[in-house]
Amino acid sequence: MPELPDVAGFERYLDATGLHRRIERTSVTDERILDGLPAQGLGRRLAGAALESTRRHGKSLFVRTSRDLWLVLHFGMTGELAYYGEDGETPRHAKVVWTFENGAHLVYQSRRLLGRVTLTDDPEAFVEQQELGPDALCEALTADRFAELLSGRRGRLQGTFTDQSVLAGIGNVWVDEVLFQAGLDPRVRVDELDEDDVARLYRVIRRVLRVSARHGADPAKLPRGYLVPRREADAPCPRCRHPIAKTTLGGRATYSCPRCQGGG
DNA sequence: TTCCATGTTCCGCA
DNA sequence: TTGCGGAACATGGA
């Protein structure tokens, strides 16, 4: 799940549930998710603090606490958040559970251990240190800036747009959608694009991510004509019914329509 | 049992 | 410097 649209959903979910309540206890079920940060330290630094606001950059969610300390949540491939009441059962794949003074719980859960929960004093510094490119939906990313990001690059579209140091937020699922809607083969190289292609890609990226975020990244709720709900080998292309091709790029499965996206 | 999976990172090679 | 393929991480679902 967790690419930009999913994380935007987690952000809204957290905004609507766990904010403005003091943390009574932080319970770490699997310390490996902390990536070296001692669990005791995490608990101690958050005890008595409240979660005040959220901010997202790419696939990372930052939660400001009342101590000017930020919680950083990265969801890997299977991470998600859940908020539940006093009597709720701890979810099976809980990794970190925050208990608030009202007895409710916020849980970071993940089947696999590919995500991270950590702390930072400064989200901007964190983004810089992680060498993340601009957030794919941020205001500052204008069409001109987008074109600049691509200039001088020679890599394939698929690899370039999933590279978080170029542009933060797009992963292996949504890059397929973007390239499908832009009518571009994932194997095309950035330096083969003309100005129109670049301008179109910019508009498509912004639209696709906004639309999917608005629908909670739920494939079932996407408008007709989206590839994501048909993202399987030989499924009919939502535009022309030609079988969708499954190929491998950058070691990942890539789905595209040979007819709508040129080349094949 | 085998294969595959929405992420990231490291290595070796071009 | 850039980019690619492959492997690794850890675990569950089909």
PDB file of C-alpha atoms (C1' of nucleotides) in Angstrom, chain A residues 1 59 74 77 171 253, chain B residues 4-9:
ATOM      1  CA  MET A   1       0.000   0.000   0.000  1.00  0.00           C
ATOM      2  CA  LYS A  59       6.208   8.327   1.710  1.00  0.00           C
ATOM      3  CA  HIS A  74       7.820   5.182   7.231  1.00  0.00           C
ATOM      4  CA  MET A  77       5.509  -2.175   1.950  1.00  0.00           C
ATOM      5  CA  GLY A 171       6.474   3.762  -5.895  1.00  0.00           C
ATOM      6  CA  ALA A 253       7.029  -6.226 -11.767  1.00  0.00           C
TER       7      ALA A 253
ATOM      8  C1'  DC B   4       5.370 -13.128  -5.272  1.00  0.00           C
ATOM      9  C1'  DA B   5       4.648  -8.653  -2.878  1.00  0.00           C
ATOM     10  C1'  DT B   6       3.110  -1.312  -2.803  1.00  0.00           C
ATOM     11  C1'  DG B   7      10.218  -0.256   0.071  1.00  0.00           C
ATOM     12  C1'  DT B   8      15.070   0.596   0.859  1.00  0.00           C
ATOM     13  C1'  DT B   9      19.930  -0.321   0.652  1.00  0.00           C
TER      14       DT B   9
END
